Every structure is written in structure tokens, then in C-alpha cells.
Short mmCIF file of N, CA, C and O and ligand atoms in Angstrom, two decimals:
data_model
loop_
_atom_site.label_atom_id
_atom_site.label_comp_id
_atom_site.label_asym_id
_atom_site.label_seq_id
_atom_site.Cartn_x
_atom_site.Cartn_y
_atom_site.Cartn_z
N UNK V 1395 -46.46 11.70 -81.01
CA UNK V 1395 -46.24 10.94 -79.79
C UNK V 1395 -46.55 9.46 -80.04
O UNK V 1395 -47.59 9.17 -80.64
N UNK V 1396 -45.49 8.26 -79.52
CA UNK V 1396 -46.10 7.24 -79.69
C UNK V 1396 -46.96 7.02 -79.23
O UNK V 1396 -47.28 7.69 -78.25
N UNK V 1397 -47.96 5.76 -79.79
CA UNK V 1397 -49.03 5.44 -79.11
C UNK V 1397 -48.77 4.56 -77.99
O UNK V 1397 -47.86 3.72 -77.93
N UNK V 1398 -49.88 4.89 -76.88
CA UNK V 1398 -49.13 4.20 -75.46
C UNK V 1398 -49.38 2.72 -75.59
O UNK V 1398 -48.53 2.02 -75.04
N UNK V 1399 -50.34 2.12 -76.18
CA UNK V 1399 -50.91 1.00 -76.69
C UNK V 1399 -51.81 0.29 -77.43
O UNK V 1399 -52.90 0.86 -77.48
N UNK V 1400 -51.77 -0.27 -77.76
CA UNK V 1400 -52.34 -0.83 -78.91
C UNK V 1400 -53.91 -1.36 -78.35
O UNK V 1400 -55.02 -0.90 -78.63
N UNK V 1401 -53.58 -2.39 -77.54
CA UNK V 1401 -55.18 -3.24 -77.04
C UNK V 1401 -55.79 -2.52 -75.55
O UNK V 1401 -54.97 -2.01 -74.78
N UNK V 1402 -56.80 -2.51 -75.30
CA UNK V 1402 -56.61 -2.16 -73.93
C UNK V 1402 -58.17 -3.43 -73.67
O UNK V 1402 -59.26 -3.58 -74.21
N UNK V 1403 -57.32 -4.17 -72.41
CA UNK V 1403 -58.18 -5.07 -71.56
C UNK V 1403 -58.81 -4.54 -70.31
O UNK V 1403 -58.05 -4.30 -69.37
N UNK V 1404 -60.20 -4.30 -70.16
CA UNK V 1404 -61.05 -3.92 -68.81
C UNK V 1404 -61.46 -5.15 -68.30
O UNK V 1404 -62.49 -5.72 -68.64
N UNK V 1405 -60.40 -5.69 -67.23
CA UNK V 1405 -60.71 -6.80 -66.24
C UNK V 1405 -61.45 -6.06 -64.55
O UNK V 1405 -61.36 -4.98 -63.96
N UNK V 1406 -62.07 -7.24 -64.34
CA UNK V 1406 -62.78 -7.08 -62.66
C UNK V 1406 -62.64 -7.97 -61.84
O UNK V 1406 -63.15 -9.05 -62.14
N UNK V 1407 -62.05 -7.89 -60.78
CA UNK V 1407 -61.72 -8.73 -59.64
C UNK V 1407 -63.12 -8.93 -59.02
O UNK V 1407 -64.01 -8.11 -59.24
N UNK V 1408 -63.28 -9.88 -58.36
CA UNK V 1408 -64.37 -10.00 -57.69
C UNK V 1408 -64.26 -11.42 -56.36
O UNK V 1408 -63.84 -12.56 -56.56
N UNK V 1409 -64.61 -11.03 -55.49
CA UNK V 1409 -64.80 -11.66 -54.75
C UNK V 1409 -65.10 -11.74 -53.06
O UNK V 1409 -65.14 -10.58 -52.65
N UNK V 1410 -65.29 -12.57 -52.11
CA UNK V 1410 -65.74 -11.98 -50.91
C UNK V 1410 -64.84 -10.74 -50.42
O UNK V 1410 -63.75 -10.49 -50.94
N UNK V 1411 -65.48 -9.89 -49.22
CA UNK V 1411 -64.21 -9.50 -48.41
C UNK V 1411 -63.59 -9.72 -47.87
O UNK V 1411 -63.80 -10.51 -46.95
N UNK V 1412 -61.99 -8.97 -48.19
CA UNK V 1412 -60.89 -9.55 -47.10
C UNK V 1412 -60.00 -11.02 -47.84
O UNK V 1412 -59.22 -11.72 -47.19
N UNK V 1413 -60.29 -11.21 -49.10
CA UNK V 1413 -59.89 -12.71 -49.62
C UNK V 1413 -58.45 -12.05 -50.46
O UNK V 1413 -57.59 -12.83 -50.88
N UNK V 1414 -58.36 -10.99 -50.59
CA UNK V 1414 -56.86 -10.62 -51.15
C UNK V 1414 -57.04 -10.13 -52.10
O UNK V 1414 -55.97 -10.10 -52.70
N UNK V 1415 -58.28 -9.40 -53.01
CA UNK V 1415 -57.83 -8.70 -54.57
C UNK V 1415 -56.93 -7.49 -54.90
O UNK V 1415 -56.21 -7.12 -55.83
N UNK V 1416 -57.43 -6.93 -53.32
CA UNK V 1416 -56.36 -5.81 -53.74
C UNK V 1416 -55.04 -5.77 -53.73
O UNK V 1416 -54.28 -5.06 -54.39
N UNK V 1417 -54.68 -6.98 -52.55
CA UNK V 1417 -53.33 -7.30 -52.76
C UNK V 1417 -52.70 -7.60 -53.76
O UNK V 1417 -51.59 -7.26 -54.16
N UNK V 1418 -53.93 -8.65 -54.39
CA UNK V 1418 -53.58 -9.17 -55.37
C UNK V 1418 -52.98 -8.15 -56.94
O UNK V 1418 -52.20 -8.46 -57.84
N UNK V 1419 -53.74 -7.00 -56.70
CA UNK V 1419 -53.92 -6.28 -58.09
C UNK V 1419 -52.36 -5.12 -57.86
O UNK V 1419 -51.70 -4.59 -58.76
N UNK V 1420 -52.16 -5.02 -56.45
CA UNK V 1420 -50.68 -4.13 -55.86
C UNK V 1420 -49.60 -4.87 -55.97
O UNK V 1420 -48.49 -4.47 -56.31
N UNK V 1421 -49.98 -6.23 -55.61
CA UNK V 1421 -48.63 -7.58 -56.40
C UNK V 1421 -48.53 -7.13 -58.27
O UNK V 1421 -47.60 -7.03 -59.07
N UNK V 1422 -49.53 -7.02 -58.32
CA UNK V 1422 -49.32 -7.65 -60.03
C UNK V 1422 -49.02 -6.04 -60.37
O UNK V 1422 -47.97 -5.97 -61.01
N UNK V 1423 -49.60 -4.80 -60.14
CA UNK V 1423 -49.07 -3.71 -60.75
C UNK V 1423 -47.71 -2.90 -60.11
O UNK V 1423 -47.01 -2.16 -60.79
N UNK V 1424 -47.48 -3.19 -58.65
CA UNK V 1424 -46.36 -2.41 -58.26
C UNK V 1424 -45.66 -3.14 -57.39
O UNK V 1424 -44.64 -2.76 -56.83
N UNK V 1425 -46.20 -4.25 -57.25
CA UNK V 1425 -45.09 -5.29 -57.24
C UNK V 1425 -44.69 -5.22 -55.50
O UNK V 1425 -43.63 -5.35 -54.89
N UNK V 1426 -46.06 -4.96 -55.09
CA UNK V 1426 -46.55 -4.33 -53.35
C UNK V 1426 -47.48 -5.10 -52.69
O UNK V 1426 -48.44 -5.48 -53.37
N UNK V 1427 -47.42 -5.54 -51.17
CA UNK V 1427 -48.69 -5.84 -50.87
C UNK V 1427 -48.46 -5.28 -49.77
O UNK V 1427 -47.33 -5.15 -49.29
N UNK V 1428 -49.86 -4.77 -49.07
CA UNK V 1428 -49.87 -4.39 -47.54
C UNK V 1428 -50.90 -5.00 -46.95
O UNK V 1428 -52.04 -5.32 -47.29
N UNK V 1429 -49.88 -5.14 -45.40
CA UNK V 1429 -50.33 -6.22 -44.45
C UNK V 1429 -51.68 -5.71 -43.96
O UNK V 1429 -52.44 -6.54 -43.46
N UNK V 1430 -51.99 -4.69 -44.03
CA UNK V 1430 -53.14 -4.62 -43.60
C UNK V 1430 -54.66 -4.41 -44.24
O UNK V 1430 -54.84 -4.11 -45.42
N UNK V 1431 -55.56 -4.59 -43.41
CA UNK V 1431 -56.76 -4.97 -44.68
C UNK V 1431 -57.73 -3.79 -44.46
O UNK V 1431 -58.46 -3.91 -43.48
N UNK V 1432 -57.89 -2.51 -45.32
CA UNK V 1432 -58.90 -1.91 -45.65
C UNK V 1432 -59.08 -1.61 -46.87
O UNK V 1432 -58.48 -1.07 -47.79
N UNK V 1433 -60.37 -2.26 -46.57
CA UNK V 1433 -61.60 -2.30 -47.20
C UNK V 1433 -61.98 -1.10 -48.74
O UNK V 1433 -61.90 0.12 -48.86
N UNK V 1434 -62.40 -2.17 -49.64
CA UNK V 1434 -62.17 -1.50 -50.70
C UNK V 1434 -63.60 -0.45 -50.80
O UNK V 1434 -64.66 -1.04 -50.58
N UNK V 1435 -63.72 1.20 -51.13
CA UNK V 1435 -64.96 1.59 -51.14
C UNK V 1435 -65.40 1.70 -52.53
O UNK V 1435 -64.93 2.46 -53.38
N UNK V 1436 -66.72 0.56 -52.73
CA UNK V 1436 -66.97 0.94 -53.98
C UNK V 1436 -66.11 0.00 -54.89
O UNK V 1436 -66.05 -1.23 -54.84
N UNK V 1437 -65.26 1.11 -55.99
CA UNK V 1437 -64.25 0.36 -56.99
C UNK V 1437 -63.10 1.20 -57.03
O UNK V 1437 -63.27 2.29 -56.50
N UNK V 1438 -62.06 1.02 -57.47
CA UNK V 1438 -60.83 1.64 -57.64
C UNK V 1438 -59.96 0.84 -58.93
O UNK V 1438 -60.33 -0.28 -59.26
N UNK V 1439 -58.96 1.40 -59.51
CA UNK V 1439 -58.78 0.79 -61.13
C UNK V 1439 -56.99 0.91 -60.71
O UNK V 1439 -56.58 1.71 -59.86
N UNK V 1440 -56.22 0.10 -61.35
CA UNK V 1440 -55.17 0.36 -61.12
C UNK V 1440 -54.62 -0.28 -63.11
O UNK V 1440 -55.30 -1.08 -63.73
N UNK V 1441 -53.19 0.43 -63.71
CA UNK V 1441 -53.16 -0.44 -64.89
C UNK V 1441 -51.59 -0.99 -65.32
O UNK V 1441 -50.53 -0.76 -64.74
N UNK V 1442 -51.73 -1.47 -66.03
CA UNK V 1442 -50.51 -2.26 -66.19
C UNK V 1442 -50.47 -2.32 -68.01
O UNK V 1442 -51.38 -2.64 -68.78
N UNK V 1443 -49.30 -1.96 -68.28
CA UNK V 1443 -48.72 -2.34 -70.02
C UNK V 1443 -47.76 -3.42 -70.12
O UNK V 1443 -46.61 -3.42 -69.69
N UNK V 1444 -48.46 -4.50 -70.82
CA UNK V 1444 -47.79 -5.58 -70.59
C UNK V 1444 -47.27 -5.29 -72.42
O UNK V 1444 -47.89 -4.58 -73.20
N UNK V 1445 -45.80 -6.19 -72.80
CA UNK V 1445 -45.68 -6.45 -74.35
C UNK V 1445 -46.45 -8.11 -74.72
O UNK V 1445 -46.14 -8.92 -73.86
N UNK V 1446 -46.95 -8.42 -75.32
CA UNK V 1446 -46.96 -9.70 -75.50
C UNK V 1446 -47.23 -9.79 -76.78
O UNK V 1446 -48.14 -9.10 -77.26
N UNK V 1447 -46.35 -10.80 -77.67
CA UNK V 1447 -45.93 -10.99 -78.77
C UNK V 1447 -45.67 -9.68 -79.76
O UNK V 1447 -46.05 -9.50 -80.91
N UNK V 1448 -45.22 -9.22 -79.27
CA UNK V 1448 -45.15 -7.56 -79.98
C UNK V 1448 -46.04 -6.38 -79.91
O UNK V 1448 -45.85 -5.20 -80.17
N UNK V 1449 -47.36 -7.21 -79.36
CA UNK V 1449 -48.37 -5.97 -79.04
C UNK V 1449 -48.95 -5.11 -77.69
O UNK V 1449 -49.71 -5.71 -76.94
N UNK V 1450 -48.72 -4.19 -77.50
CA UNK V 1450 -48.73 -3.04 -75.97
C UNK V 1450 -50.12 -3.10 -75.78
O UNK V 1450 -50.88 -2.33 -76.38
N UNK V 1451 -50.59 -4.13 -74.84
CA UNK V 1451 -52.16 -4.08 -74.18
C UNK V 1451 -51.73 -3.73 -73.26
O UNK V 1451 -50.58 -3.87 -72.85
N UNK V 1452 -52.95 -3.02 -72.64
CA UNK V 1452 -53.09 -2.00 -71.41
C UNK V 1452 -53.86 -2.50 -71.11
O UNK V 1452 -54.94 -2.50 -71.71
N UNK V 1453 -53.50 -3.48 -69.46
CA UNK V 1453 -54.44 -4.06 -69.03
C UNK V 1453 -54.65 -2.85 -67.37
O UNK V 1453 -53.92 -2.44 -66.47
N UNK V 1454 -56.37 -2.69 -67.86
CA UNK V 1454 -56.88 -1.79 -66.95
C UNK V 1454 -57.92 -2.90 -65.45
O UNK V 1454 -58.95 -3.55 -65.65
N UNK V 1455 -57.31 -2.78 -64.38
CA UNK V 1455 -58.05 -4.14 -63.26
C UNK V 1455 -58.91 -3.20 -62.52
O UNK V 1455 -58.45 -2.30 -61.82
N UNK V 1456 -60.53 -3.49 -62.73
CA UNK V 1456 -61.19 -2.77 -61.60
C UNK V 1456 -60.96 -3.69 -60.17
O UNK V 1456 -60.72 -4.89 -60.23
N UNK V 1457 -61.05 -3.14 -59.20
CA UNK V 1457 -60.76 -4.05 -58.12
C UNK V 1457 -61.99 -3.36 -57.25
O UNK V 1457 -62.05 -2.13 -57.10
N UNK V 1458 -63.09 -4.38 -56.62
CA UNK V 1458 -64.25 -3.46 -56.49
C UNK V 1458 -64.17 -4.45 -54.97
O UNK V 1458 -63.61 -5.50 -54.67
N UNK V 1459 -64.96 -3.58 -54.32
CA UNK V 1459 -65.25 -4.01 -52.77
C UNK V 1459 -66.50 -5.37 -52.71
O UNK V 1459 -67.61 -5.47 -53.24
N UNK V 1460 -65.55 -6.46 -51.60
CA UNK V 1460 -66.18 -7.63 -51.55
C UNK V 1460 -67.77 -7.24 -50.70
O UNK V 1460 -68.90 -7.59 -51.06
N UNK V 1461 -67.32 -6.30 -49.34
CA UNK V 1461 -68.90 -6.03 -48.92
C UNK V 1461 -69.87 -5.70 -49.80
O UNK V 1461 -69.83 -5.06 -50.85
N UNK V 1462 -71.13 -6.49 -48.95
CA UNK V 1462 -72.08 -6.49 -49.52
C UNK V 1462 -73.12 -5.44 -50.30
O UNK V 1462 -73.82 -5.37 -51.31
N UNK V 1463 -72.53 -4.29 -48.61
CA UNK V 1463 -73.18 -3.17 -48.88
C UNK V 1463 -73.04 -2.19 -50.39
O UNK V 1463 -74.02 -1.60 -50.85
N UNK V 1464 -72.14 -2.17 -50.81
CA UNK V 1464 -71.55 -1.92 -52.49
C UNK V 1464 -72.08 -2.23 -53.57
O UNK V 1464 -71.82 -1.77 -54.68
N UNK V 1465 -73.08 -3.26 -53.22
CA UNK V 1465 -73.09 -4.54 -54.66
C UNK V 1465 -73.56 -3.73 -55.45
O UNK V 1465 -73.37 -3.97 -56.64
N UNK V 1466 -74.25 -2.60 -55.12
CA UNK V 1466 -75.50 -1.92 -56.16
C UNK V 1466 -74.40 -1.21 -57.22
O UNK V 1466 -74.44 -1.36 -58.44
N UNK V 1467 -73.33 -0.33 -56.44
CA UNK V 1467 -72.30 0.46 -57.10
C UNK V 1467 -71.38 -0.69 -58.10
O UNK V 1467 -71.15 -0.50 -59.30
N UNK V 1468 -71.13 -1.38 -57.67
CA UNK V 1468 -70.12 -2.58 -58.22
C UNK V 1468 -70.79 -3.27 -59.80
O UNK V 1468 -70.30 -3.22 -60.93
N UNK V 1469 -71.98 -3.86 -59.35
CA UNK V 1469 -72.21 -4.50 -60.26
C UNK V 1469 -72.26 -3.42 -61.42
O UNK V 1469 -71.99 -3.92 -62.51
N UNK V 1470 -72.57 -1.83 -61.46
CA UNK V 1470 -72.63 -1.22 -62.98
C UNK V 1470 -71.55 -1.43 -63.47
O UNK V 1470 -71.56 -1.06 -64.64
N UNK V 1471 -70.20 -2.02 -63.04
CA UNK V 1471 -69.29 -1.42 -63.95
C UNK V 1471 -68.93 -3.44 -64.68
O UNK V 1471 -68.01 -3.68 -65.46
N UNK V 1472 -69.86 -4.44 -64.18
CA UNK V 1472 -69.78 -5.38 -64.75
C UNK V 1472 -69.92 -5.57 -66.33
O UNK V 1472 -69.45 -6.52 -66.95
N UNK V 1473 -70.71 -4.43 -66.91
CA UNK V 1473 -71.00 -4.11 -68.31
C UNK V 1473 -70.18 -3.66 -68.80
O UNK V 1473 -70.35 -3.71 -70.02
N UNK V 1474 -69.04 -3.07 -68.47
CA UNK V 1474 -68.07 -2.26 -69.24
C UNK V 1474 -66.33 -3.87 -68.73
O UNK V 1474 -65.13 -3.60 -68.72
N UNK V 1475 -66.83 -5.02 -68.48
CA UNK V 1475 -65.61 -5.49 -68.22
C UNK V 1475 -65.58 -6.44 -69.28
O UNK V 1475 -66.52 -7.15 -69.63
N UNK V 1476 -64.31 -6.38 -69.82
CA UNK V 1476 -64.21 -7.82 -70.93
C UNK V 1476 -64.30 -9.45 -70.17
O UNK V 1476 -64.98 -10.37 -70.62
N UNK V 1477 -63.54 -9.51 -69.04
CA UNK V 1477 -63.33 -10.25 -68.49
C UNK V 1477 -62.91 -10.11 -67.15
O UNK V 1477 -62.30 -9.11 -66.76
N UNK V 1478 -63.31 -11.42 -66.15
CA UNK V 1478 -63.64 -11.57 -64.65
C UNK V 1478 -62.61 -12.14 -63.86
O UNK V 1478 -62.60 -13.36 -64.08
N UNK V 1479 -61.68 -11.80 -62.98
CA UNK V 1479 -60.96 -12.51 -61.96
C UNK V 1479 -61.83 -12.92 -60.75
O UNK V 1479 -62.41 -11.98 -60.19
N UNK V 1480 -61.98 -13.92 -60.36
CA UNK V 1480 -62.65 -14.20 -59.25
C UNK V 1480 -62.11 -15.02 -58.14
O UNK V 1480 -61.94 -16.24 -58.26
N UNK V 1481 -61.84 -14.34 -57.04
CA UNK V 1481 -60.66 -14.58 -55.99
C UNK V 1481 -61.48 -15.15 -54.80
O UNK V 1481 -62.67 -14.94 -54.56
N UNK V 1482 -60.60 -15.93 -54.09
CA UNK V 1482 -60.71 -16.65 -53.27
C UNK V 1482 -59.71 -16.86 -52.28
O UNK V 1482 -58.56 -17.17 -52.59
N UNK V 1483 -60.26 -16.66 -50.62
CA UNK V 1483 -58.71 -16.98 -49.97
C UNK V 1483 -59.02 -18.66 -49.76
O UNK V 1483 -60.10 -19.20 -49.55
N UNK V 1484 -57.59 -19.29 -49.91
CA UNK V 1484 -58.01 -20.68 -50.05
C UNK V 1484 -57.81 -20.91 -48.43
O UNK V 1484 -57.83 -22.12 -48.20
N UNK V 1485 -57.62 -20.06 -47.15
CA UNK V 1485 -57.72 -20.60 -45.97
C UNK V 1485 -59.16 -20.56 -45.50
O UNK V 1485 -59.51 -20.69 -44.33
N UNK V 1486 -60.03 -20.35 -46.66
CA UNK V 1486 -61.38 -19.52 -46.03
C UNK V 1486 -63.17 -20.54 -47.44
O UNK V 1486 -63.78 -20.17 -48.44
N UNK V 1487 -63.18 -21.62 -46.66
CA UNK V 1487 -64.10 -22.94 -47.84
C UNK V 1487 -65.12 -21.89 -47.81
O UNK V 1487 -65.56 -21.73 -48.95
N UNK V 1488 -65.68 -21.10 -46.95
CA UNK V 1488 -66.49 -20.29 -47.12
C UNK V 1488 -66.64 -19.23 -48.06
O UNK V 1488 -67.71 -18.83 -48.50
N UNK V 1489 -65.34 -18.75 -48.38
CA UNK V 1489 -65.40 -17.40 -49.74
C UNK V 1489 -64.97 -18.26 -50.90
O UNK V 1489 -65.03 -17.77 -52.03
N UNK V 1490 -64.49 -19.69 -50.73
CA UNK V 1490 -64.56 -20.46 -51.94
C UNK V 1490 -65.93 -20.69 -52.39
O UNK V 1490 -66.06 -20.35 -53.57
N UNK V 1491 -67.08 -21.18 -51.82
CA UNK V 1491 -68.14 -21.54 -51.95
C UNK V 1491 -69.04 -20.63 -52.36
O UNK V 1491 -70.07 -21.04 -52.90
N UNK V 1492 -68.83 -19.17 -52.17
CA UNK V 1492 -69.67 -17.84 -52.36
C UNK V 1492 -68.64 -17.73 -54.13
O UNK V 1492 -68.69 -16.58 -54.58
N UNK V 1493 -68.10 -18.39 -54.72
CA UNK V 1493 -67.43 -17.76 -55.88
C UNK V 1493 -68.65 -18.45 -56.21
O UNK V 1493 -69.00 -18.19 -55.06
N UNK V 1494 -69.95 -19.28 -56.84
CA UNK V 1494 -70.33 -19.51 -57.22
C UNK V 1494 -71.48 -18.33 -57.05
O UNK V 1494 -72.07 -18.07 -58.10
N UNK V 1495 -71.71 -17.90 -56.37
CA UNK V 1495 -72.36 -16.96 -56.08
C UNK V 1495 -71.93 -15.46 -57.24
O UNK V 1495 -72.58 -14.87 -58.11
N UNK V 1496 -70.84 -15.32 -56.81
CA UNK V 1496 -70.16 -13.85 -57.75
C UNK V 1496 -69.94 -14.49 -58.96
O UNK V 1496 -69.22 -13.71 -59.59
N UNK V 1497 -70.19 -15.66 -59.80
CA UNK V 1497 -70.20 -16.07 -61.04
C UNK V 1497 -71.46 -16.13 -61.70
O UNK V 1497 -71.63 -16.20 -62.91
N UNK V 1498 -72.76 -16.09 -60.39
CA UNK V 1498 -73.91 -16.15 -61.32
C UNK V 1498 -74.25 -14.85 -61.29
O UNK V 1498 -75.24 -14.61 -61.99
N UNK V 1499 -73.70 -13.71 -60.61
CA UNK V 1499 -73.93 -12.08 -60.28
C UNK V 1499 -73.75 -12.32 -61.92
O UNK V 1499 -74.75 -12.55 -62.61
N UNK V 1500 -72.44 -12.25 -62.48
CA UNK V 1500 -71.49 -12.19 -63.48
C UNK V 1500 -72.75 -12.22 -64.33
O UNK V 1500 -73.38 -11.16 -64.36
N UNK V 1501 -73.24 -13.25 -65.04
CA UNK V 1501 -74.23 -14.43 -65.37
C UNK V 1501 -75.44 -13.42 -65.36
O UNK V 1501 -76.00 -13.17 -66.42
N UNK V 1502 -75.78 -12.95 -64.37
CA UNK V 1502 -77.51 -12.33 -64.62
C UNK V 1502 -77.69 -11.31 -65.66
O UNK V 1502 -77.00 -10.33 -65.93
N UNK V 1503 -78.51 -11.66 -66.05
CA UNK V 1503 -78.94 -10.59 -67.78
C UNK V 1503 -78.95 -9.02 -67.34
O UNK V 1503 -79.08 -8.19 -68.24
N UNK V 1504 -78.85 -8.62 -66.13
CA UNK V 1504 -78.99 -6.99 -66.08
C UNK V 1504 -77.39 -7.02 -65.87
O UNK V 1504 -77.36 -5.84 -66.22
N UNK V 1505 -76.42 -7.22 -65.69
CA UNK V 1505 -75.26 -6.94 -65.74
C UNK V 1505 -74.49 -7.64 -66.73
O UNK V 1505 -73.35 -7.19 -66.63
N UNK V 1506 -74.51 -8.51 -67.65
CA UNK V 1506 -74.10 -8.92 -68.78
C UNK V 1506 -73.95 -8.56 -70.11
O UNK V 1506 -74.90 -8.22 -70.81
N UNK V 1507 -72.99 -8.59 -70.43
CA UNK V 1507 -73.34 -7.65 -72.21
C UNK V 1507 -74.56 -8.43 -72.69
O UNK V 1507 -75.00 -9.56 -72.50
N UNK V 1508 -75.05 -6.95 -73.65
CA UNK V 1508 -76.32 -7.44 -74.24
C UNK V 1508 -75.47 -8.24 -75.18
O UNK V 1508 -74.25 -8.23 -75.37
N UNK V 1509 -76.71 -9.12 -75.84
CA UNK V 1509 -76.29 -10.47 -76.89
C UNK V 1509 -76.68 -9.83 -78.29
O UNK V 1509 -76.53 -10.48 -79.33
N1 GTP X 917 -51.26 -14.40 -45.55
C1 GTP X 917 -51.74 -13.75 -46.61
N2 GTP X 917 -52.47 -12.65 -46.39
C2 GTP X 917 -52.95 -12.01 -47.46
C3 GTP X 917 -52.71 -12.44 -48.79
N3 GTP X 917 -53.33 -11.61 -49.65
C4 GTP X 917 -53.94 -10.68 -48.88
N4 GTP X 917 -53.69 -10.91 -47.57
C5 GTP X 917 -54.18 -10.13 -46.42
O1 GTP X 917 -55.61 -10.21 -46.40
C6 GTP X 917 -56.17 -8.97 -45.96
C7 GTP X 917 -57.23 -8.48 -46.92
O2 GTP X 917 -56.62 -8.19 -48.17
P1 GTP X 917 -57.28 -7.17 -49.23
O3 GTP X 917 -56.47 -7.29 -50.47
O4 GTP X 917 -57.44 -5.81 -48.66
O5 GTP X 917 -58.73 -7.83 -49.43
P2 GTP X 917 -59.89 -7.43 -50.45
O6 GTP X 917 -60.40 -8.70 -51.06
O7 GTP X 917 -59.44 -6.38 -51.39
O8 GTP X 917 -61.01 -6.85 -49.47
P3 GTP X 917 -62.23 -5.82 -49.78
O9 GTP X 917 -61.64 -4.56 -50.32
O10 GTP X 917 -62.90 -5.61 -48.44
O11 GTP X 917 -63.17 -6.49 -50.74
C8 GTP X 917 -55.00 -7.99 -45.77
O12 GTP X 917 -54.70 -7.91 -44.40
C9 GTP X 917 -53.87 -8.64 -46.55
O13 GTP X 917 -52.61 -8.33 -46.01
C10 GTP X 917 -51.92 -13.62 -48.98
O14 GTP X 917 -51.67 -14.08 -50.09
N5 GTP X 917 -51.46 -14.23 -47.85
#
């Protein structure tokens, strides 16, 4: 059987609630968004095989819930992500201003790869 891909990327959305990741992650994998907004529980993974320059990465997007109440569930899977999307609705200076916030989550030594 061929192999389904070659690289595989574990990205994480992050950001307040209600600012668009999941839309964002249903745009980019099925090419969908819905108008209405519930609430992500926890985390949910959606993936995508992109070609780029000849090589089949499998990019895997956790898309984890902006409420607060979650953070405890959310932040474990910050250790297992290569890299961070961090979203923002730009009608909203307030969930712009909290990205500094979900960048130093990112940032704190209990959820960071060890060095
Ligand atoms: N106008 C507009 N609305 C958007 C856009 N992206 C998302 N929305 C709306 O914003 C609301 C929230 O979107 P979600 O993608 O569910 O938000 P979320 O960040 O995943 O929220 P949580 O799961 O609670 O963390 C929904 O009603 C979407 O339809 C956009 O680009 N433009």
C-alpha cells in the first residue's frame, strides 16, 4: 500500500471564544463554514494532505475550545504540537489583546517541549 505520507505536522489553534478557529480549520479542510457558533468541547482534530514540493505532509489541526473553563484539558495537548495558530477576530481589540495572553500559555515551561 502506498504510503499516505511522508511528514506529518501537529498544529493548534488557539484563541479566545467565538473568534473563528473552527471556522477557520472547516474553511481550510472542507472548504465549509457554519454560521453558527457552538462552542468547541475540549479539543477536536480535523486533517489535511497537502503536496508541497513533492513531499505528502499530513497536516493534523487540533482546534481546542477558547472557554476558559477547558484550559486544564487544552493545554495537555500543547506538548504534543509542533506549531501554534493563534486567532483573533479582528472586529473584537479585546480577543486581539488576550493573544498575548495564549502566547505566554504557549511559553510556560509546564506546557512547552522540554529543552
Ligand atoms: N462574519 C464572520 N463570522 C465568522 C467568521 N469566522 C467565524 N465566524 C462566526 O463566528 C462564530 C464563532 O465561530 P467558531 O469558529 O465556532 O469560533 P471558535 O473560536 O471555534 O469558538 P470556541 O469553540 O468557543 O472556542 C460563528 O457564528 C461563525 O459563523 C468570519 O470570518 N466572518
Amino acid at each position: 500500500m502506498a504510503k499516505q505520507y511522508d511528514v506529518l505536522l501537529r498544529l493548534l489553534l488557539l484563541g479566545d471564544s467565538g473568534v473563528g478557529k473552527t471556522c477557520l480549520l472547516c474553511r481550510f479542510t472542507d472548504n465549509e463554514c457554519h454560521s453558527s457558533h457552538i462552542s468547541t468541547i475540549g479539543v477536536d482534530f480535523k486533517m489535511k494532505t497537502l503536496k508541497i514540493d513533492g513531499i505528502k505532509v499530513r497536516v493534523q489541526i487540533w482546534d481546542t475550545a477558547g472557554q476558559e473553563r477547558y484550559q486544564t484539558i487544552t493545554k495537555q495537548y500543547y506538548r504534543r504540537a509542533q506549531g501554534f495558530i493563534l486567532v483573533y477576530d479582528i472586529t473584537s481589540s479585546r480577543s486581539f489583546q488576550h493573544i498575548v495572553k495564549w502566547a505566554s500559555d504557549v511559553d510556560e515551561p509546564s506546557t512547552s517541549f522540554p529543552q
